[in-house]
PDB file of C-alpha atoms in Angstrom:
ATOM      1  CA  UNK A 207     -71.803  52.905  30.358  1.00 74.00           C
ATOM      2  CA  UNK A 208     -74.246  50.167  29.437  1.00 84.00           C
ATOM      3  CA  UNK A 209     -75.659  48.183  32.326  1.00 91.00           C
ATOM      4  CA  UNK A 210     -76.989  44.699  31.645  1.00 94.00           C
ATOM      5  CA  UNK A 211     -78.965  42.842  34.276  1.00 95.00           C
ATOM      6  CA  UNK A 212     -79.858  39.162  33.957  1.00 96.00           C
ATOM      7  CA  UNK A 213     -82.646  37.379  35.771  1.00 96.00           C
ATOM      8  CA  UNK A 214     -84.550  34.115  35.635  1.00 97.00           C
ATOM      9  CA  UNK A 215     -81.887  31.642  36.658  1.00 98.00           C
ATOM     10  CA  UNK A 216     -82.430  28.990  39.260  1.00 98.00           C
ATOM     11  CA  UNK A 217     -82.582  25.293  40.009  1.00 98.00           C
ATOM     12  CA  UNK A 218     -84.543  23.094  37.632  1.00 98.00           C
ATOM     13  CA  UNK A 219     -84.894  19.352  37.080  1.00 98.00           C
ATOM     14  CA  UNK A 220     -83.623  17.712  33.900  1.00 98.00           C
ATOM     15  CA  UNK A 221     -86.193  18.127  31.153  1.00 98.00           C
ATOM     16  CA  UNK A 222     -87.512  21.319  32.679  1.00 98.00           C
ATOM     17  CA  UNK A 223     -87.588  24.857  31.318  1.00 98.00           C
ATOM     18  CA  UNK A 224     -86.418  28.325  32.280  1.00 98.00           C
ATOM     19  CA  UNK A 225     -86.600  31.722  30.632  1.00 98.00           C
ATOM     20  CA  UNK A 226     -83.742  34.122  31.184  1.00 98.00           C
ATOM     21  CA  UNK A 227     -84.140  37.863  30.751  1.00 98.00           C
ATOM     22  CA  UNK A 228     -81.510  40.530  30.178  1.00 96.00           C
ATOM     23  CA  UNK A 229     -82.510  44.163  30.473  1.00 95.00           C
ATOM     24  CA  UNK A 230     -80.313  47.002  29.227  1.00 91.00           C
ATOM     25  CA  UNK A 231     -80.003  50.411  30.869  1.00 89.00           C
ATOM     26  CA  UNK A 232     -80.243  52.062  27.473  1.00 82.00           C
ATOM     27  CA  UNK A 233     -81.998  51.419  24.189  1.00 82.00           C
ATOM     28  CA  UNK A 234     -80.798  48.306  22.392  1.00 77.00           C
ATOM     29  CA  UNK A 235     -82.005  49.621  19.043  1.00 73.00           C
ATOM     30  CA  UNK A 236     -78.507  50.721  18.031  1.00 74.00           C
ATOM     31  CA  UNK A 237     -76.747  47.635  19.362  1.00 73.00           C
ATOM     32  CA  UNK A 238     -75.772  45.443  16.448  1.00 77.00           C
ATOM     33  CA  UNK A 239     -75.540  42.125  18.233  1.00 89.00           C
ATOM     34  CA  UNK A 240     -76.857  40.796  21.523  1.00 92.00           C
ATOM     35  CA  UNK A 241     -76.101  37.385  22.868  1.00 95.00           C
ATOM     36  CA  UNK A 242     -76.172  34.856  25.635  1.00 97.00           C
ATOM     37  CA  UNK A 243     -73.027  33.148  26.830  1.00 97.00           C
ATOM     38  CA  UNK A 244     -72.371  30.638  29.568  1.00 98.00           C
ATOM     39  CA  UNK A 245     -69.478  29.515  31.688  1.00 98.00           C
ATOM     40  CA  UNK A 246     -69.252  26.305  33.673  1.00 97.00           C
ATOM     41  CA  UNK A 247     -66.708  25.812  36.483  1.00 92.00           C
ATOM     42  CA  UNK A 248     -63.248  25.162  35.082  1.00 93.00           C
ATOM     43  CA  UNK A 249     -64.285  26.027  31.541  1.00 96.00           C
ATOM     44  CA  UNK A 250     -64.056  29.133  29.409  1.00 96.00           C
ATOM     45  CA  UNK A 251     -67.026  31.259  28.491  1.00 94.00           C
ATOM     46  CA  UNK A 252     -68.821  29.974  25.413  1.00 95.00           C
ATOM     47  CA  UNK A 253     -71.383  31.404  23.049  1.00 96.00           C
ATOM     48  CA  UNK A 254     -74.900  30.050  23.444  1.00 98.00           C
ATOM     49  CA  UNK A 255     -76.988  32.222  21.124  1.00 97.00           C
ATOM     50  CA  UNK A 256     -76.809  35.486  19.166  1.00 96.00           C
ATOM     51  CA  UNK A 257     -79.431  37.808  17.745  1.00 94.00           C
ATOM     52  CA  UNK A 258     -79.002  40.897  15.578  1.00 89.00           C
ATOM     53  CA  UNK A 259     -81.241  43.905  14.999  1.00 80.00           C
ATOM     54  CA  UNK A 260     -82.667  42.296  11.890  1.00 84.00           C
ATOM     55  CA  UNK A 261     -83.845  39.330  13.909  1.00 87.00           C
ATOM     56  CA  UNK A 262     -81.240  36.930  12.633  1.00 94.00           C
ATOM     57  CA  UNK A 263     -80.208  34.272  15.122  1.00 96.00           C
ATOM     58  CA  UNK A 264     -77.370  31.839  15.620  1.00 97.00           C
ATOM     59  CA  UNK A 265     -77.088  29.004  18.126  1.00 98.00           C
ATOM     60  CA  UNK A 266     -74.414  26.755  19.480  1.00 98.00           C
ATOM     61  CA  UNK A 267     -74.846  23.189  18.267  1.00 98.00           C
ATOM     62  CA  UNK A 268     -75.331  21.974  21.823  1.00 97.00           C
ATOM     63  CA  UNK A 269     -78.517  24.013  22.286  1.00 98.00           C
ATOM     64  CA  UNK A 270     -80.091  24.003  18.826  1.00 98.00           C
ATOM     65  CA  UNK A 271     -83.711  22.944  18.936  1.00 98.00           C
ATOM     66  CA  UNK A 272     -83.909  23.499  22.679  1.00 98.00           C
ATOM     67  CA  UNK A 273     -83.072  27.184  23.246  1.00 98.00           C
ATOM     68  CA  UNK A 274     -84.604  30.251  21.624  1.00 98.00           C
ATOM     69  CA  UNK A 275     -83.263  33.809  21.763  1.00 97.00           C
ATOM     70  CA  UNK A 276     -85.587  36.767  21.210  1.00 95.00           C
ATOM     71  CA  UNK A 277     -85.776  40.534  21.704  1.00 92.00           C
ATOM     72  CA  UNK A 278     -88.390  42.962  22.933  1.00 91.00           C
ATOM     73  CA  UNK A 279     -87.066  46.338  21.787  1.00 87.00           C
ATOM     74  CA  UNK A 280     -89.720  48.320  23.658  1.00 89.00           C
ATOM     75  CA  UNK A 281     -88.564  46.760  26.920  1.00 92.00           C
ATOM     76  CA  UNK A 282     -84.854  46.853  26.037  1.00 91.00           C
ATOM     77  CA  UNK A 283     -84.788  43.181  26.882  1.00 94.00           C
ATOM     78  CA  UNK A 284     -83.341  40.048  25.338  1.00 94.00           C
ATOM     79  CA  UNK A 285     -84.643  36.636  26.362  1.00 97.00           C
ATOM     80  CA  UNK A 286     -83.357  33.110  26.304  1.00 98.00           C
ATOM     81  CA  UNK A 287     -86.033  30.441  26.479  1.00 98.00           C
ATOM     82  CA  UNK A 288     -84.462  27.175  27.554  1.00 98.00           C
ATOM     83  CA  UNK A 289     -86.389  23.931  27.163  1.00 98.00           C
ATOM     84  CA  UNK A 290     -85.489  20.283  27.683  1.00 98.00           C
ATOM     85  CA  UNK A 291     -82.698  21.297  30.009  1.00 98.00           C
ATOM     86  CA  UNK A 292     -79.864  18.879  30.661  1.00 98.00           C
ATOM     87  CA  UNK A 293     -77.366  18.679  33.536  1.00 98.00           C
ATOM     88  CA  UNK A 294     -74.644  19.766  31.109  1.00 97.00           C
ATOM     89  CA  UNK A 295     -76.482  23.071  30.674  1.00 98.00           C
ATOM     90  CA  UNK A 296     -75.505  23.962  34.230  1.00 98.00           C
ATOM     91  CA  UNK A 297     -73.485  27.183  34.146  1.00 98.00           C
ATOM     92  CA  UNK A 298     -73.528  30.875  34.858  1.00 98.00           C
ATOM     93  CA  UNK A 299     -75.318  32.541  31.968  1.00 98.00           C
ATOM     94  CA  UNK A 300     -74.260  36.008  30.832  1.00 97.00           C
ATOM     95  CA  UNK A 301     -75.885  38.551  28.590  1.00 96.00           C
ATOM     96  CA  UNK A 302     -73.503  40.326  26.233  1.00 94.00           C
ATOM     97  CA  UNK A 303     -73.920  43.396  24.033  1.00 91.00           C
ATOM     98  CA  UNK A 304     -71.775  44.089  20.977  1.00 82.00           C
ATOM     99  CA  UNK A 305     -69.135  41.780  22.401  1.00 80.00           C
ATOM    100  CA  UNK A 306     -68.124  44.519  24.831  1.00 87.00           C
ATOM    101  CA  UNK A 307     -70.628  44.790  27.654  1.00 92.00           C
ATOM    102  CA  UNK A 308     -71.576  42.060  30.090  1.00 93.00           C
ATOM    103  CA  UNK A 309     -74.047  41.461  32.858  1.00 95.00           C
ATOM    104  CA  UNK A 310     -73.149  39.947  36.205  1.00 96.00           C
ATOM    105  CA  UNK A 311     -74.572  36.587  35.230  1.00 97.00           C
ATOM    106  CA  UNK A 312     -77.328  34.365  36.517  1.00 97.00           C
ATOM    107  CA  UNK A 313     -76.821  30.818  37.764  1.00 98.00           C
ATOM    108  CA  UNK A 314     -78.646  27.981  36.056  1.00 98.00           C
ATOM    109  CA  UNK A 315     -78.431  24.603  37.750  1.00 98.00           C
ATOM    110  CA  UNK A 316     -80.006  21.519  36.191  1.00 98.00           C
ATOM    111  CA  UNK A 317     -80.118  18.689  38.695  1.00 97.00           C
ATOM    112  CA  UNK A 318     -82.411  16.141  40.269  1.00 93.00           C
TER     113      UNK A 318
END
């Protein structure tokens, strides 16, 4: 079983930045797609960003130009750099692997 552990969430003011990390219990070399998703209260989980083993990325329109997804294969870790954060970015952020495995989530709250 693949274990995914997120970290880096917290409380930040609008306009601030956070970097989320997701570390896998096994090598991510063979995982085709890794991604970040988020879920706000009362809403369904939505895709934020995807990255494949070739380095290709895809972003939700709401975060384009502000968020960046990246991978460090040696550390079995995927990152989400979040800049220019807005209150509407507030959600629990989840790391997902191959659309099948999920971490427990990390809370991101953007508020004054």
